[in-house]
Coordinates of C-alpha atoms in Angstrom, one line a residue:
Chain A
X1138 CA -26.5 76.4 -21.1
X1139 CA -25.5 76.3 -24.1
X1140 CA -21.9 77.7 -24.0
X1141 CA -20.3 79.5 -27.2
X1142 CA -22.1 79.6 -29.7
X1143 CA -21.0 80.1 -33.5
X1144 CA -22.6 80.7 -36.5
X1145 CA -22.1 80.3 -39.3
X1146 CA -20.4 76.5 -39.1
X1147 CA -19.1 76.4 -42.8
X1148 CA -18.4 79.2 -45.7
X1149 CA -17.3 79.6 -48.9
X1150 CA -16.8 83.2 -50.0
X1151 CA -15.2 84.6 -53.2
X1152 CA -12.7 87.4 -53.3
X1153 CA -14.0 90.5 -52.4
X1154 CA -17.2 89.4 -50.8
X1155 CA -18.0 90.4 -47.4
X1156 CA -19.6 88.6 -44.4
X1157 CA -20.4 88.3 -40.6
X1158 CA -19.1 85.6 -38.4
X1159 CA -21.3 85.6 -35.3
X1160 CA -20.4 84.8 -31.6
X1161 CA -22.9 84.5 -28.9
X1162 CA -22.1 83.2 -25.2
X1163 CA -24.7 82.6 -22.2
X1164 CA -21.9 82.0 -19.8
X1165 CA -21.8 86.0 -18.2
X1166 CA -18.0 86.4 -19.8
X1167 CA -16.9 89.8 -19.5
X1168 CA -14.3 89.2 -22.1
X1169 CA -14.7 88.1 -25.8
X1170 CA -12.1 86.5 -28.0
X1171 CA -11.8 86.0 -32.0
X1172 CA -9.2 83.6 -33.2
X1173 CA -7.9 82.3 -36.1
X1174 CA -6.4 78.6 -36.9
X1175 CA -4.3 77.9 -39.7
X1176 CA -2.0 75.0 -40.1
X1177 CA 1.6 74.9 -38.3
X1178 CA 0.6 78.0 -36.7
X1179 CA -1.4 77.7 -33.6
X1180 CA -4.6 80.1 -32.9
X1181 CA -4.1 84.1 -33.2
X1182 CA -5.8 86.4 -31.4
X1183 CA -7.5 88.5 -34.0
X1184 CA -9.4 91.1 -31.9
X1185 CA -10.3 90.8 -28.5
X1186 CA -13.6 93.1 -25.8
X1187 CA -12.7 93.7 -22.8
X1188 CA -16.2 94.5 -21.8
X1189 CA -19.2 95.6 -23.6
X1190 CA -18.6 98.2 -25.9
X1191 CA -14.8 97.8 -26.3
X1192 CA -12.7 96.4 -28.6
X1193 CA -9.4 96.3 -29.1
X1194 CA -6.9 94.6 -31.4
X1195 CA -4.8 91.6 -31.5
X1196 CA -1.7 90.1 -33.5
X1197 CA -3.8 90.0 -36.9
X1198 CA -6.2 92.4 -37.4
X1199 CA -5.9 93.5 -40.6
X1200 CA -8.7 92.8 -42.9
X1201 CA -11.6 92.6 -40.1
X1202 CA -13.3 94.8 -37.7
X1203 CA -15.1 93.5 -34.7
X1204 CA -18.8 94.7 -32.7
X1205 CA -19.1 94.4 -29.4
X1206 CA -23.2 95.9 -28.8
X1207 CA -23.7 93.7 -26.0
X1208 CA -22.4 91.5 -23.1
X1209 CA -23.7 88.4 -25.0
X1210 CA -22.6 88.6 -28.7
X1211 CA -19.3 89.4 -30.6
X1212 CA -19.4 89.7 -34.5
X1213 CA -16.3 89.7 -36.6
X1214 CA -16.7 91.0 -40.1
X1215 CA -14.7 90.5 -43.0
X1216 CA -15.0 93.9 -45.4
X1217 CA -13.7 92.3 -49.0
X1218 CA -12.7 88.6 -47.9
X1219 CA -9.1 87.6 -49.4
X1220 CA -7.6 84.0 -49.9
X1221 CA -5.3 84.4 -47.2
X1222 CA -8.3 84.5 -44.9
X1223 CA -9.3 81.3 -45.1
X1224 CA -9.1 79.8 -42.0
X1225 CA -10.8 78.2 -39.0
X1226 CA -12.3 80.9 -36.4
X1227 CA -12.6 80.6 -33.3
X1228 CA -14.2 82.7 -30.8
X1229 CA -14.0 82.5 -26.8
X1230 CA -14.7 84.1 -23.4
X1231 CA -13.5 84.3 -20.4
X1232 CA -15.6 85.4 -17.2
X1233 CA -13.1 87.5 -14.6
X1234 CA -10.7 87.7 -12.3
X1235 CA -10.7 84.3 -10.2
X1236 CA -10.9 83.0 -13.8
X1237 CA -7.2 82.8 -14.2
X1238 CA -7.6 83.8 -17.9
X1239 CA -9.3 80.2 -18.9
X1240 CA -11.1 80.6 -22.0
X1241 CA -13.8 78.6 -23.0
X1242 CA -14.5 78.0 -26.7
X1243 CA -17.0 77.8 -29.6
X1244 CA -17.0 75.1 -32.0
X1245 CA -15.6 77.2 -34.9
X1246 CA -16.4 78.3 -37.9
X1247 CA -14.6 77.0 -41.2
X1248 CA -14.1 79.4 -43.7
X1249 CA -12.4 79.3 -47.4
X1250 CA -12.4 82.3 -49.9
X1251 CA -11.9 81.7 -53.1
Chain B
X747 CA 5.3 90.0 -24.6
X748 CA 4.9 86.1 -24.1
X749 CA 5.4 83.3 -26.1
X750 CA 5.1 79.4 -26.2
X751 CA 7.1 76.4 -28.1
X752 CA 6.1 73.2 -28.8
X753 CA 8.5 70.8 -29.7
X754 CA 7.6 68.2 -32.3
X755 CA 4.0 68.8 -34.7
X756 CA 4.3 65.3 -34.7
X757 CA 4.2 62.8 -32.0
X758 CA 3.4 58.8 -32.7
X759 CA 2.8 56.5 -29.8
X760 CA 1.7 53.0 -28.8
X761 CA -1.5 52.4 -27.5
X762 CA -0.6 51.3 -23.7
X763 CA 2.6 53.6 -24.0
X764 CA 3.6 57.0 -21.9
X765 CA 2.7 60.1 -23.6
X766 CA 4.7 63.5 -23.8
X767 CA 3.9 66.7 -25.2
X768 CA 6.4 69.2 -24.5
X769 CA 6.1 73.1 -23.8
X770 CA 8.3 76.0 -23.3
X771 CA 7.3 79.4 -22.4
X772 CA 8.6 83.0 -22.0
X773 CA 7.1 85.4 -19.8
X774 CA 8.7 88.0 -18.0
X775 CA 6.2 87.9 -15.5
X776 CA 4.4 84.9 -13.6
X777 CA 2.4 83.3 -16.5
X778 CA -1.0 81.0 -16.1
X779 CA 0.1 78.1 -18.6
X780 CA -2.7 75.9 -20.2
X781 CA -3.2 72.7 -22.1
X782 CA -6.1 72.5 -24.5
X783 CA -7.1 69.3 -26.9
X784 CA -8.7 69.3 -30.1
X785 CA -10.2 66.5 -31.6
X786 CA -10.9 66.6 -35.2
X787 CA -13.5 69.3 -36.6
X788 CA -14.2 70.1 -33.0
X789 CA -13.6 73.2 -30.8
X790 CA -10.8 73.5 -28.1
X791 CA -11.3 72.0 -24.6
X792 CA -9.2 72.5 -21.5
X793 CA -7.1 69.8 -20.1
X794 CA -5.6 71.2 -17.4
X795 CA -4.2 74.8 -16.2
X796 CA -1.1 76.1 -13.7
X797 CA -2.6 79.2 -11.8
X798 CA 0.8 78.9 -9.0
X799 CA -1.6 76.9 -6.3
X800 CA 0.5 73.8 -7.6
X801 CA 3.5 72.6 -10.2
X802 CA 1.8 69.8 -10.5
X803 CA -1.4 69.8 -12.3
X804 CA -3.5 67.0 -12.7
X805 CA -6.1 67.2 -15.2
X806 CA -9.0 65.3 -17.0
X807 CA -8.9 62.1 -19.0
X808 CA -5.7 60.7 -17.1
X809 CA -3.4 63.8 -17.8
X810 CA -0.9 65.8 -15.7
X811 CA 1.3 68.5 -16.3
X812 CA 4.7 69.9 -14.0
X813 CA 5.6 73.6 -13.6
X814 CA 9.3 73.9 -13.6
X815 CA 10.0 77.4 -13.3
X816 CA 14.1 77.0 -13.7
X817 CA 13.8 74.9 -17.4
X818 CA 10.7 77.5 -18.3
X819 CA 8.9 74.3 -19.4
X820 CA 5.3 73.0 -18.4
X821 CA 5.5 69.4 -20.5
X822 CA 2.5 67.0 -20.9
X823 CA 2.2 63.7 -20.1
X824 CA 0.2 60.7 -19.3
X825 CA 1.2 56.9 -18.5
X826 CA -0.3 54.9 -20.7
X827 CA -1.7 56.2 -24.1
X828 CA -5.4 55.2 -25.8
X829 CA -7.1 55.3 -28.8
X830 CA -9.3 57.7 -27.9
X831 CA -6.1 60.4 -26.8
X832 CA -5.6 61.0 -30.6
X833 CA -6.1 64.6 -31.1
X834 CA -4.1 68.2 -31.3
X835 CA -2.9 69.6 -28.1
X836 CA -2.0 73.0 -27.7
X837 CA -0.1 74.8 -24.7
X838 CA -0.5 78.2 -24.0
X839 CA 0.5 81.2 -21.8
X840 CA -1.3 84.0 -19.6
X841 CA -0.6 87.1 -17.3
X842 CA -2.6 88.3 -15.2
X843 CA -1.7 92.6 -16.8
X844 CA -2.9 93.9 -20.3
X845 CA -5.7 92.0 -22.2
X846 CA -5.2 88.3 -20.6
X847 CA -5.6 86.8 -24.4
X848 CA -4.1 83.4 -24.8
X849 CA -0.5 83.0 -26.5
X850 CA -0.5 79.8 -28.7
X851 CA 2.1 77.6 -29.4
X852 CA 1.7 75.8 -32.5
X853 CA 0.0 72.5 -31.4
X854 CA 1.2 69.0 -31.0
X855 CA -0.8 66.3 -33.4
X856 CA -0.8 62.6 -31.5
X857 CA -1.1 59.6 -32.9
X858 CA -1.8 56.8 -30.8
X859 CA -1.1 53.2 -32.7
X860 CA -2.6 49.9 -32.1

């Protein structure tokens, strides 16, 4: 198995360009997680699915927008990237109710806009 | 709403010396707390977790944890530091209502000297 899987690993974007971050899990989670890290700060939940198909949002959504098409993959798209999104993403799942909400995670994906 | 603190960004030990990482949380109700470790350019992996079955949580790599629901606190700690414990920890909170994301606190950097 191979986990959580992110891609890409590294960025660089300019202002104003857009891009996916993809998220794929073989692990049967039922609920998919983006985070970001940024120094001093801890990780924020971005957006988070519930199940396939929804999405909701988290403390900092503003700036992204989220897919949800399947049980296995969770995209997060930046529109028109900004400096202030540079950052370290990180997404996770978690599988259910006996789970006790532990969240496994993939290796993250560094991004910096210039 | 819940919410974590982690006292100290910093923490510098000896190599052979006790290690702790402390953690406060607010929940209004029962929470699932978690310790997670980062090591550099890496994702987050769990430690250990409280789900209520215990206060005390024993976890991997030598580590344990203690539940003590009066002083709202669930600090880290292991007996004798190594090398290899360098790393950021993070502590963070869960309920078992609403959208079961992960709270944050702001992560704890170790350094372990020779």
């Amino acid at each position: 198995n191979a986990g959580v899987t992110q891609t890409p690993k590294f960025q660089v974007l300019k202002t104003g360009q857009s891009m996916t971050l993809q998220c794929a899990q073989d692990m049967n989670h039922n609920s998919m997680y983006w985070y970001r890290q940024d120094p001093g700060m801890g990780l924020r939940l971005i957006y988070y699915s519930a199940s396939e198909g929804t999405t909701d949002k988290g403390e900092v959504p503003n700036g992204y927008n989220v897919s949800r098409l399947n049980k296995r993959e969770f995209s997060l798209r930046l529109e028109s990237a900004a400096p202030s999104q540079t950052s370290v993403y990180f997404c996770a799942g978690h599988s259910g109710e006996s789970s006790y909400n532990e969240q496994f995670f993939g290796p993250g994906t560094r991004l910096t806009v210039l | 709403a819940q919410s974590v603190t982690q006292l100290g960004s910093h923490v510098s030990v000896s190599e052979g010396a006790l290690v702790l990482l402390r953690c406060n949380y607010s929940s209004s109700v029962p929470p699932y707390l978690f310790w997670y470790v980062q090591y550099p350019n890496q994702g987050l992996q769990l430690l250990l977790k409280y789900t209520s079955a215990a206060t005390l949580v024993k976890g991997i790599n030598g580590f344990e944890a203690e539940f003590k629901k009066s002083e709202t606190s669930f600090h880290l700690t292991k007996p004798s530091a190594h090398m290899s414990d360098a790393a950021e920890y993070f502590c963070a909170v869960s309920v078992s209502t609403g959208r079961r994301a992960l709270t944050f606190g702001s992560g704890t950097r170790l350094q372990v000297q020779p």
